[in-house]
PDB file of C-alpha atoms in Angstrom:
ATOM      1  CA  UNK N 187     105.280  66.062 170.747  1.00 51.00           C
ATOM      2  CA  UNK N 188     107.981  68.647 171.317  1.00 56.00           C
ATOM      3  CA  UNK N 189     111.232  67.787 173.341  1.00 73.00           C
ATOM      4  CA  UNK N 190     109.478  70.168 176.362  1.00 80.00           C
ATOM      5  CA  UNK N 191     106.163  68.813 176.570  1.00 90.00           C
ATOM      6  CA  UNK N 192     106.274  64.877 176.414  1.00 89.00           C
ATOM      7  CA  UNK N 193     102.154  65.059 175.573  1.00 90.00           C
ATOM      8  CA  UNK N 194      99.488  67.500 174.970  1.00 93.00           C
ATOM      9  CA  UNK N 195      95.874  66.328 174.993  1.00 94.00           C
ATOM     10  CA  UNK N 196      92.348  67.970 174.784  1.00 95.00           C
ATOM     11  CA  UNK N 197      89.668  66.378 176.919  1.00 94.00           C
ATOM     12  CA  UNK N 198      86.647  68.754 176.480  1.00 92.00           C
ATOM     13  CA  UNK N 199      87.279  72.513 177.153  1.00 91.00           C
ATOM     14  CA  UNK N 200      90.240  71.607 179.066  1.00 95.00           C
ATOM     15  CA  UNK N 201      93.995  71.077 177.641  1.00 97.00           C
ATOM     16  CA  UNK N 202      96.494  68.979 179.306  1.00 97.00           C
ATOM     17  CA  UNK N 203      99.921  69.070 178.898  1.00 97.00           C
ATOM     18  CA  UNK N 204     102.726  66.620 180.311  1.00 97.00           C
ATOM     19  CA  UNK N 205     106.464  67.708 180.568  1.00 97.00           C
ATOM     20  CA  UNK N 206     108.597  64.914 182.050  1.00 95.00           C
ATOM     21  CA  UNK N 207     112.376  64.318 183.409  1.00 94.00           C
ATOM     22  CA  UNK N 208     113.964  67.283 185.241  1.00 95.00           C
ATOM     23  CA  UNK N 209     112.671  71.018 184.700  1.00 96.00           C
ATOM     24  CA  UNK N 210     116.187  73.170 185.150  1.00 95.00           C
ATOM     25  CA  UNK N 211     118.131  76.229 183.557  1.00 95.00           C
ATOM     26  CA  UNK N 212     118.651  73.784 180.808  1.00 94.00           C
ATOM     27  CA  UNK N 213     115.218  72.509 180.381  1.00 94.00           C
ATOM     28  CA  UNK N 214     113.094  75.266 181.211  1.00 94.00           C
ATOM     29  CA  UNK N 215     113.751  77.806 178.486  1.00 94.00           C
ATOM     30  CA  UNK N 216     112.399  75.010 175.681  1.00 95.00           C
ATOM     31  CA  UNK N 217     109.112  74.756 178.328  1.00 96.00           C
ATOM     32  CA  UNK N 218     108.660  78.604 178.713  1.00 96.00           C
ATOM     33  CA  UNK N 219     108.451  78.652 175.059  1.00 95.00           C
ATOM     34  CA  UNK N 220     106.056  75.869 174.086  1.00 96.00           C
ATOM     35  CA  UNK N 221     103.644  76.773 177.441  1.00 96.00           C
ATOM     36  CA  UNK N 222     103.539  80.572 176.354  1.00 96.00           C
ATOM     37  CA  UNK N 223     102.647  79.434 172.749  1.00 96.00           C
ATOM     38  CA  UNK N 224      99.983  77.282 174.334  1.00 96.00           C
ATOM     39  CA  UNK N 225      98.762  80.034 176.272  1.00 97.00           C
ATOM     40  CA  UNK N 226      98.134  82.340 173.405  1.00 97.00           C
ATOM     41  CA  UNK N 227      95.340  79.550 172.115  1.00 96.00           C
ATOM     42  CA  UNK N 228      93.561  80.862 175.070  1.00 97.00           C
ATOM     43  CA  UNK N 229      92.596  77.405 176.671  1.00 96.00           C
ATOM     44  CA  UNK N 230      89.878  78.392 179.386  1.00 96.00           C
ATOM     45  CA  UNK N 231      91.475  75.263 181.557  1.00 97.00           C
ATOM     46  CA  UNK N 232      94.883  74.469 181.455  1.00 97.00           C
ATOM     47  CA  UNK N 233      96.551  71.201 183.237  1.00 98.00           C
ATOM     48  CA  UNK N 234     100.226  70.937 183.689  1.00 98.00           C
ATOM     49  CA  UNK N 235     100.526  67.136 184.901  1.00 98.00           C
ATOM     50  CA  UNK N 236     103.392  67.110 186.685  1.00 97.00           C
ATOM     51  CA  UNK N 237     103.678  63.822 187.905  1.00 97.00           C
ATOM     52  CA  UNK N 238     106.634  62.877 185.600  1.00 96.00           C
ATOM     53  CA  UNK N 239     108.466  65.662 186.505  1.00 96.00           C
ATOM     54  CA  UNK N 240     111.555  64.513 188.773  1.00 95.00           C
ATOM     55  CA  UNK N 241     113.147  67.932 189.243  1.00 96.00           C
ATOM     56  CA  UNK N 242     112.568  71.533 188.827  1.00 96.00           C
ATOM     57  CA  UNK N 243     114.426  74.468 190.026  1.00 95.00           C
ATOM     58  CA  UNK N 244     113.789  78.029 190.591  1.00 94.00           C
ATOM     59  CA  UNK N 245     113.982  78.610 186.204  1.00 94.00           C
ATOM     60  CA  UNK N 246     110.665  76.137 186.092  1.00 95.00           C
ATOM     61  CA  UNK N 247     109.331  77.240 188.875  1.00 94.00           C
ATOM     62  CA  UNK N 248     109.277  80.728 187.560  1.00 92.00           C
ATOM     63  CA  UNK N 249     108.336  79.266 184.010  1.00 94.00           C
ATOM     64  CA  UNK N 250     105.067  78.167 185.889  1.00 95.00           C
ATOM     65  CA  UNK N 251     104.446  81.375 187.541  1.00 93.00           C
ATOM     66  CA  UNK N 252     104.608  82.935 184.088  1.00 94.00           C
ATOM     67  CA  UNK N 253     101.839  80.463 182.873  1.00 96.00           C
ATOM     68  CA  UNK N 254      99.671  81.231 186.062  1.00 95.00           C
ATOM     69  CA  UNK N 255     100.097  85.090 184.943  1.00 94.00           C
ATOM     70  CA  UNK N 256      99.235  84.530 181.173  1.00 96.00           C
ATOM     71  CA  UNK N 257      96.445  82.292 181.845  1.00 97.00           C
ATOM     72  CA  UNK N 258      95.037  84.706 184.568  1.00 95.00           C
ATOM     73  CA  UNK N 259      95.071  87.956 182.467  1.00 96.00           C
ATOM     74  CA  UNK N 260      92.789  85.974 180.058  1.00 97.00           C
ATOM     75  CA  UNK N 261      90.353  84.768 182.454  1.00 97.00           C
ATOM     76  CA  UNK N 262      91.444  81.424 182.202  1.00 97.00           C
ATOM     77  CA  UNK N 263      91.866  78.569 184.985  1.00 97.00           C
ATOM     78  CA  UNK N 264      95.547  77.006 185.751  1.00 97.00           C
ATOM     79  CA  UNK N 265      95.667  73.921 187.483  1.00 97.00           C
ATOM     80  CA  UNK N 266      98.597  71.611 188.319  1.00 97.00           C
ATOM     81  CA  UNK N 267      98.926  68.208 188.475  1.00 98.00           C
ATOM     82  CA  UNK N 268      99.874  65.667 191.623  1.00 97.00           C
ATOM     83  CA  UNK N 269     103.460  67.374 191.690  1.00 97.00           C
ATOM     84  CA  UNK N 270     106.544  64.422 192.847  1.00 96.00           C
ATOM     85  CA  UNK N 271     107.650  64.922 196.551  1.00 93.00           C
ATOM     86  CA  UNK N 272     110.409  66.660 195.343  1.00 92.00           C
ATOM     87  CA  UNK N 273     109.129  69.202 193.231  1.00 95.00           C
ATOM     88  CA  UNK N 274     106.329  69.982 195.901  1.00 94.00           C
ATOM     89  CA  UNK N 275     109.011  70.456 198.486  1.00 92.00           C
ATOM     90  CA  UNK N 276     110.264  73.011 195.677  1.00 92.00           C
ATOM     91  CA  UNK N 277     106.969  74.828 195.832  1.00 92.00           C
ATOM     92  CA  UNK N 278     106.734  74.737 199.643  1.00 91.00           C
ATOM     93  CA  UNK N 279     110.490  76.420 199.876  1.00 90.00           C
ATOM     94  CA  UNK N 280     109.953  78.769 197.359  1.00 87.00           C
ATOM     95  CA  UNK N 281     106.166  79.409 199.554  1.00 85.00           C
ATOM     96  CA  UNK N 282     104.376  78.852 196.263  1.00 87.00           C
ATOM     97  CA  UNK N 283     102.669  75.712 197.331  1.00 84.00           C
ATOM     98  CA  UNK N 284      99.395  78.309 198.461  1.00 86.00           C
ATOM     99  CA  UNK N 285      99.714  80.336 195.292  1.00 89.00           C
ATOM    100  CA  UNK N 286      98.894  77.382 192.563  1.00 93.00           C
ATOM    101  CA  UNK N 287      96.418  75.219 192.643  1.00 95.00           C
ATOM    102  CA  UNK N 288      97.432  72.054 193.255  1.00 96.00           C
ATOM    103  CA  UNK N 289      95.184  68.765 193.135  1.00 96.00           C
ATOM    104  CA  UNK N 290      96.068  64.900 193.535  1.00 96.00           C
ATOM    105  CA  UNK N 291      93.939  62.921 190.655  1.00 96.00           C
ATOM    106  CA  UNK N 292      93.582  63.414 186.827  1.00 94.00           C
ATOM    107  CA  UNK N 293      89.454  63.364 187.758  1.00 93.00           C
ATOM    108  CA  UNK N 294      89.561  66.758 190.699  1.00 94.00           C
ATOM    109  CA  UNK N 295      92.091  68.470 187.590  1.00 95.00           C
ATOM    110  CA  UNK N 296      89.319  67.358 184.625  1.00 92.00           C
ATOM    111  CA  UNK N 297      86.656  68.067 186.980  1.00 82.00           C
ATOM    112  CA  UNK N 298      85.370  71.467 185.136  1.00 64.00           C
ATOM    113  CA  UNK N 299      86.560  70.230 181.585  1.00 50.00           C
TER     114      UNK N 299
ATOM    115  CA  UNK B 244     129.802  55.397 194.853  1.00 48.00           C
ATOM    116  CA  UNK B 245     131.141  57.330 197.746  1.00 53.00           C
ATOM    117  CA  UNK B 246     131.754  61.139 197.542  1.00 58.00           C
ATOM    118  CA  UNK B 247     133.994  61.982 200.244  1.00 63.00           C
ATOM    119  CA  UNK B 248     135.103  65.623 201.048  1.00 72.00           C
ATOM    120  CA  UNK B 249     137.176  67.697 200.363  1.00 90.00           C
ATOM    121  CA  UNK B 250     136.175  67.297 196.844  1.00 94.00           C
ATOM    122  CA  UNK B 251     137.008  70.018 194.047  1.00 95.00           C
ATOM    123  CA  UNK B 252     135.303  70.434 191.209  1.00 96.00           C
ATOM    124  CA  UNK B 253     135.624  71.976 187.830  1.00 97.00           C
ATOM    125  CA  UNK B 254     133.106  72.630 185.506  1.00 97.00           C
ATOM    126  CA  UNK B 255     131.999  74.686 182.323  1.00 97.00           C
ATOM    127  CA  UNK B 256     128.913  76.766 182.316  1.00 97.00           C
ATOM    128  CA  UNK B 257     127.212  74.822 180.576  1.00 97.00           C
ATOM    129  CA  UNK B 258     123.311  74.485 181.994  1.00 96.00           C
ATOM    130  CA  UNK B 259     124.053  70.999 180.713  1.00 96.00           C
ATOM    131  CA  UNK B 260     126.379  70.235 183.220  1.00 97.00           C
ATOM    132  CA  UNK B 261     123.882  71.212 185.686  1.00 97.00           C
ATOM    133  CA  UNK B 262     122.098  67.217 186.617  1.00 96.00           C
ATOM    134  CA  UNK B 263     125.396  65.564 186.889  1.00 96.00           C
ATOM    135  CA  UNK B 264     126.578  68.301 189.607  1.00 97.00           C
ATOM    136  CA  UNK B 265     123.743  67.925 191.574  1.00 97.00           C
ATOM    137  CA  UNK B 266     124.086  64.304 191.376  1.00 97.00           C
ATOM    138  CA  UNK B 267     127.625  64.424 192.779  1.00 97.00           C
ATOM    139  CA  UNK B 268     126.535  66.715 195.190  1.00 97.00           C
ATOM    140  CA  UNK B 269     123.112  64.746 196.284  1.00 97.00           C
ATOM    141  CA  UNK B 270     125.717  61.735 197.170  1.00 96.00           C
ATOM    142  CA  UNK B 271     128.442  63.893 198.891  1.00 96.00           C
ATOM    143  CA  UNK B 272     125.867  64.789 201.782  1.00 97.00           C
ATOM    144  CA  UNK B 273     124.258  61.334 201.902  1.00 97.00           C
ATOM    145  CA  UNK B 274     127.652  60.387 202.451  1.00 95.00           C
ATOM    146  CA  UNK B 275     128.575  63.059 204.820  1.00 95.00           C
ATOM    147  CA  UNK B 276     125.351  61.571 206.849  1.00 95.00           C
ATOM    148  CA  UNK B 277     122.857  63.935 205.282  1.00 97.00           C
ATOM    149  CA  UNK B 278     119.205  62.537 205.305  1.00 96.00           C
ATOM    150  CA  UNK B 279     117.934  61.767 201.635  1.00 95.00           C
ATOM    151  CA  UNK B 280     115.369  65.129 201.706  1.00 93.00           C
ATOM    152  CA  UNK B 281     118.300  67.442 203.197  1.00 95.00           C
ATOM    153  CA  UNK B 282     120.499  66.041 200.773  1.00 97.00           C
ATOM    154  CA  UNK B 283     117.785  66.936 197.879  1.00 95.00           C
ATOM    155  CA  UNK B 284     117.646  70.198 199.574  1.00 95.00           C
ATOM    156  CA  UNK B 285     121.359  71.017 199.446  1.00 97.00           C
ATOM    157  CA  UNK B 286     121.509  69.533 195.752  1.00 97.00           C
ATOM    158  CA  UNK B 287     118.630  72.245 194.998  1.00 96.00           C
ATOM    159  CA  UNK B 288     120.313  75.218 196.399  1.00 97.00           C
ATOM    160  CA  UNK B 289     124.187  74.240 195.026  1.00 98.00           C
ATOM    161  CA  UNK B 290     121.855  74.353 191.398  1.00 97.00           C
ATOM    162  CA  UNK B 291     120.959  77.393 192.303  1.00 96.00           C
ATOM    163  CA  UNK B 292     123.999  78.738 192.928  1.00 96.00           C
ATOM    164  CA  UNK B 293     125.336  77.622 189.690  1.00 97.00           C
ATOM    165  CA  UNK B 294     122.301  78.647 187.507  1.00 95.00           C
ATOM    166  CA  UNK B 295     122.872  82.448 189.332  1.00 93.00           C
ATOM    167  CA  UNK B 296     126.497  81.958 188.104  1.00 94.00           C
ATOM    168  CA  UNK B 297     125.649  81.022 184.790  1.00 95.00           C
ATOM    169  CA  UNK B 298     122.700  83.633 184.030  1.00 91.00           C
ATOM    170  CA  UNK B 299     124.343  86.627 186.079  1.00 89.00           C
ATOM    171  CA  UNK B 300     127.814  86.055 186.442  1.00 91.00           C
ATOM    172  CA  UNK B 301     127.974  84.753 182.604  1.00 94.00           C
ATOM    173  CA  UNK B 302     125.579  86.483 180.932  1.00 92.00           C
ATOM    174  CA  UNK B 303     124.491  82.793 180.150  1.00 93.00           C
ATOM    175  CA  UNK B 304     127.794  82.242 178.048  1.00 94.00           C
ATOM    176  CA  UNK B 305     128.342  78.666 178.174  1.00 95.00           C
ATOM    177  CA  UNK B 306     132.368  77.559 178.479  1.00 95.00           C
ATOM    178  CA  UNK B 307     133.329  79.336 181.166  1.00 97.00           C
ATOM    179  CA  UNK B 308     134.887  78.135 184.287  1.00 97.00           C
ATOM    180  CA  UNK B 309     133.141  77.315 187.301  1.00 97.00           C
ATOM    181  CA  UNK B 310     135.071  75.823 190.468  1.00 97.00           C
ATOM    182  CA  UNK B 311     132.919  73.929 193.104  1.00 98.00           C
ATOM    183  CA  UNK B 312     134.491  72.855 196.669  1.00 97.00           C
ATOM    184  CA  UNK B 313     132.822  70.935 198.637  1.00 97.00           C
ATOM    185  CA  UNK B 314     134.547  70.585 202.480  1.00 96.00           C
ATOM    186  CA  UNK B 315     133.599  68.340 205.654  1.00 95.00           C
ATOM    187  CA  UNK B 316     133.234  70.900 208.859  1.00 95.00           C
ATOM    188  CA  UNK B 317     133.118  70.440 212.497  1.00 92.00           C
ATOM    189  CA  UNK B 318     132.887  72.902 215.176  1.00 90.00           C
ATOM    190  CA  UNK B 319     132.428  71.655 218.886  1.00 84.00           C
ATOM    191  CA  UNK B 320     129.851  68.941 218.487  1.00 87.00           C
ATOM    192  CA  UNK B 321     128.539  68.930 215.491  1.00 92.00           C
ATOM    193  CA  UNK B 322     129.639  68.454 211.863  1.00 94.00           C
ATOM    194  CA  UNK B 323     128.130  69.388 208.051  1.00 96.00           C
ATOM    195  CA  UNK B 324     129.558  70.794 204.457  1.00 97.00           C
ATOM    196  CA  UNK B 325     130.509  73.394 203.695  1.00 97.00           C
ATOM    197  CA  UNK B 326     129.852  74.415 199.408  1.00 98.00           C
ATOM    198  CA  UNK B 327     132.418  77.112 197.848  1.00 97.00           C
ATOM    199  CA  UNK B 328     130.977  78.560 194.532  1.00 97.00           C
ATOM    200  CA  UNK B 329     133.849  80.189 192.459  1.00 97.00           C
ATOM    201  CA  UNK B 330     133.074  82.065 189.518  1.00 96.00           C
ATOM    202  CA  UNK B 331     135.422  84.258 186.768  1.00 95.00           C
ATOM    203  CA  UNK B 332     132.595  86.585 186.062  1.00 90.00           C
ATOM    204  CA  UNK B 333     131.183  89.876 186.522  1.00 81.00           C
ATOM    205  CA  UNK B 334     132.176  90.692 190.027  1.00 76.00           C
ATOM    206  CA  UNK B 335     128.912  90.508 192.181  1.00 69.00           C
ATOM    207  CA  UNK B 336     128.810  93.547 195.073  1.00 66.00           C
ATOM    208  CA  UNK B 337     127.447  91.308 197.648  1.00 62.00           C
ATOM    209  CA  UNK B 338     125.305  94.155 199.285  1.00 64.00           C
ATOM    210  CA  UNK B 339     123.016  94.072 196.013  1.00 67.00           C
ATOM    211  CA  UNK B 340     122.072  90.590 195.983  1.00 64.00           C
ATOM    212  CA  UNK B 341     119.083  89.607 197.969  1.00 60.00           C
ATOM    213  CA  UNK B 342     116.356  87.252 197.800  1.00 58.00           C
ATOM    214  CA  UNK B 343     113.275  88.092 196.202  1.00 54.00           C
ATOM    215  CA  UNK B 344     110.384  89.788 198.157  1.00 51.00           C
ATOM    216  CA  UNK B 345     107.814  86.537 199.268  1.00 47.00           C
ATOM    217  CA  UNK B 346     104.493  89.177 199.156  1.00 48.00           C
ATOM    218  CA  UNK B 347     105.492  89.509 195.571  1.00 53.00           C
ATOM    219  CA  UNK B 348     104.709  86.781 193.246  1.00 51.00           C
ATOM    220  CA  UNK B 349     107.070  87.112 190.951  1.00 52.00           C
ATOM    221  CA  UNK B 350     110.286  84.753 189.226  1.00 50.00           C
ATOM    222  CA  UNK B 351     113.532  86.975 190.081  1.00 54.00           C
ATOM    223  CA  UNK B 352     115.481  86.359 192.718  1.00 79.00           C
ATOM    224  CA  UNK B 353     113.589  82.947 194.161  1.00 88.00           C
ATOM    225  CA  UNK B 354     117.054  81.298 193.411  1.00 91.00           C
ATOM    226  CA  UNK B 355     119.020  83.264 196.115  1.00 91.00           C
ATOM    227  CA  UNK B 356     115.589  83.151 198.471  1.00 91.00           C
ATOM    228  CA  UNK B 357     116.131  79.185 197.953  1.00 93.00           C
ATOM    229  CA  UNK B 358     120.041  79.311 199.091  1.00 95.00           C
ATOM    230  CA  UNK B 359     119.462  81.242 201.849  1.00 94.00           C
ATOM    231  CA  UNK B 360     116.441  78.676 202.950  1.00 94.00           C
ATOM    232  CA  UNK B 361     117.822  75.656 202.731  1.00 96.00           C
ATOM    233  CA  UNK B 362     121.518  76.957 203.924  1.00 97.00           C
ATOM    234  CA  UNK B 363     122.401  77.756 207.608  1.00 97.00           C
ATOM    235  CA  UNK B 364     125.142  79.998 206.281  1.00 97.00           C
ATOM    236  CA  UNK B 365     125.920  81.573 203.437  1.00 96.00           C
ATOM    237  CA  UNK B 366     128.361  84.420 202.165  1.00 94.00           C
ATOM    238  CA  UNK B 367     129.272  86.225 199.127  1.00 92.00           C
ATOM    239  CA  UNK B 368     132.523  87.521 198.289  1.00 91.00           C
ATOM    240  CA  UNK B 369     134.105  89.318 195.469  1.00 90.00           C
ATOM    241  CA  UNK B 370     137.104  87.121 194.789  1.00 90.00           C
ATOM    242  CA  UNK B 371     140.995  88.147 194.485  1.00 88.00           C
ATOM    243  CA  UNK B 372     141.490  88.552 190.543  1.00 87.00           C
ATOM    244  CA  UNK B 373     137.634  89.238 189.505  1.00 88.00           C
ATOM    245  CA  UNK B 374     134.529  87.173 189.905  1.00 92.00           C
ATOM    246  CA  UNK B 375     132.279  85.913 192.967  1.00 93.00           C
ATOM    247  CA  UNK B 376     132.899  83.754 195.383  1.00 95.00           C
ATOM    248  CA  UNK B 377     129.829  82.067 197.506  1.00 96.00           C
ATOM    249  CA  UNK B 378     130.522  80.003 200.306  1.00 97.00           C
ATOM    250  CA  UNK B 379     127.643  77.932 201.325  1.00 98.00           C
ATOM    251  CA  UNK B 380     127.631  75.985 204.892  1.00 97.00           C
ATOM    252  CA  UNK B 381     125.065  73.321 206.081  1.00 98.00           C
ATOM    253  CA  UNK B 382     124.770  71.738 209.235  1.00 97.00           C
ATOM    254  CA  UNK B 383     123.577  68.558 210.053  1.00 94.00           C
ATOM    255  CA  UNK B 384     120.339  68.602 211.977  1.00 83.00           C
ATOM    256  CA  UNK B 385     120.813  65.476 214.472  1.00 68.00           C
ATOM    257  CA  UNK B 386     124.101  66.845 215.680  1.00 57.00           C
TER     258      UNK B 386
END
């Protein structure tokens, strides 16, 4: 797997992918890259798992909102992962945590794949 | 290991440098008496303050110098830190930076919008001899 993305999997229509450690300035440029190129495959159901991510900062939160954006201009469905405390806190400061969808278990994020 | 104010610190910009700062800086307000999710707060919006440095004041140039303060404060009855950002870069007119517009979903400016969140005070200077300075103040709650 690439040094962004610890795993990328494919469980029916739906792709998963699973960055890990902390998302920051230094991080998230490598991420912005491999999610856009996954984004041009046009999967109709994307999962980011975020449940080993133990960081992010404004660079992957903005890296996500650039997924949401590509995935939404093809019709497609972005869905992320039981976020850490800490990165939901993130999401609730930056008053994102209503403008993703966010779901606890891998089963309510497969549930349409 | 303790991290106990007035603590100065230099750094390269370097986004690399980035986790061990916030490290340092997660401990400093634990020590100072900060609870552990206000101390992950404060260690988010420092970051913040650095990455702005880096990718605006820098033009994302790495090896250039960042200083970092960090200073124990008391007024009357209560008590918090107080975070001094100094940066050699493009001077920053403090009337032109503002936090991003929340009805608009969109990436720029959520790192100042964080600053001023988690921070009861915070102030932007251009500094004597060129650059930015950001001084960044938080109180502690049970005080």
């Amino acid at each position: 797997m690439t040094r962004a993305l610890k795993e990328m999997r494919q469980v029916g229509s739906t792709t998963v992918v699973v960055p890990s450690g902390e998302v920051d300035l230094q991080r998230s440029p490598e991420l912005y890259r491999e999610m856009m190129a996954i984004c041009r495959t046009r999967p109709p159901r994307l999962v980011v798992d975020l449940r080993q991510v133990s960081y992010m900062d404004s660079s992957g939160v903005s890296t996500l909102v650039e997924v949401f954006r590509s995935v939404n201009a093809y019709g497609g469905v972005l869905v992320l992962l039981a976020p850490t405390e800490r990165v939901r806190a993130m999401f609730q400061i930056a008053k994102l945590d209503q403008f993703f969808t966010i779901v606890d278990t891998e089963k309510e994020a497969l549930r349409d794949g | 290991m303790s991290v106990s104010p007035p603590l100065e610190l230099r750094l390269l910009s370097d986004p690399a440098n980035l986790a061990k700062v916030r490290a340092t800086v997660r401990q400093a307000s634990v020590d100072a008496g900060f609870a552990d999710a206000d101390a992950e707060q404060i260690a988010l919006a420092v970051d913040e303050a650095l990455a702005n440095v880096i990718k605006h004041g820098y033009g994302m140039q790495t090896g250039r110098p960042i200083r970092l303060r960090i200073e124990a404060v008391s007024e009357k009855r209560r008590t918090g830190l107080r975070f001094v950002v100094r940066d050699y870069g493009r001077t920053v007119d403090p009337a032109t930076i503002s936090g991003r517009d929340l009805e608009e979903v969109r990436p720029g400016g959520l790192g100042v919008h964080i600053i001023r969140t988690v921070m009861d005070e915070v102030c932007y200077e251009p500094a004597v001899g060129g650059g930015t300075c950001l001084s960044m103040l938080k109180w502690k709650s049970d005080d």
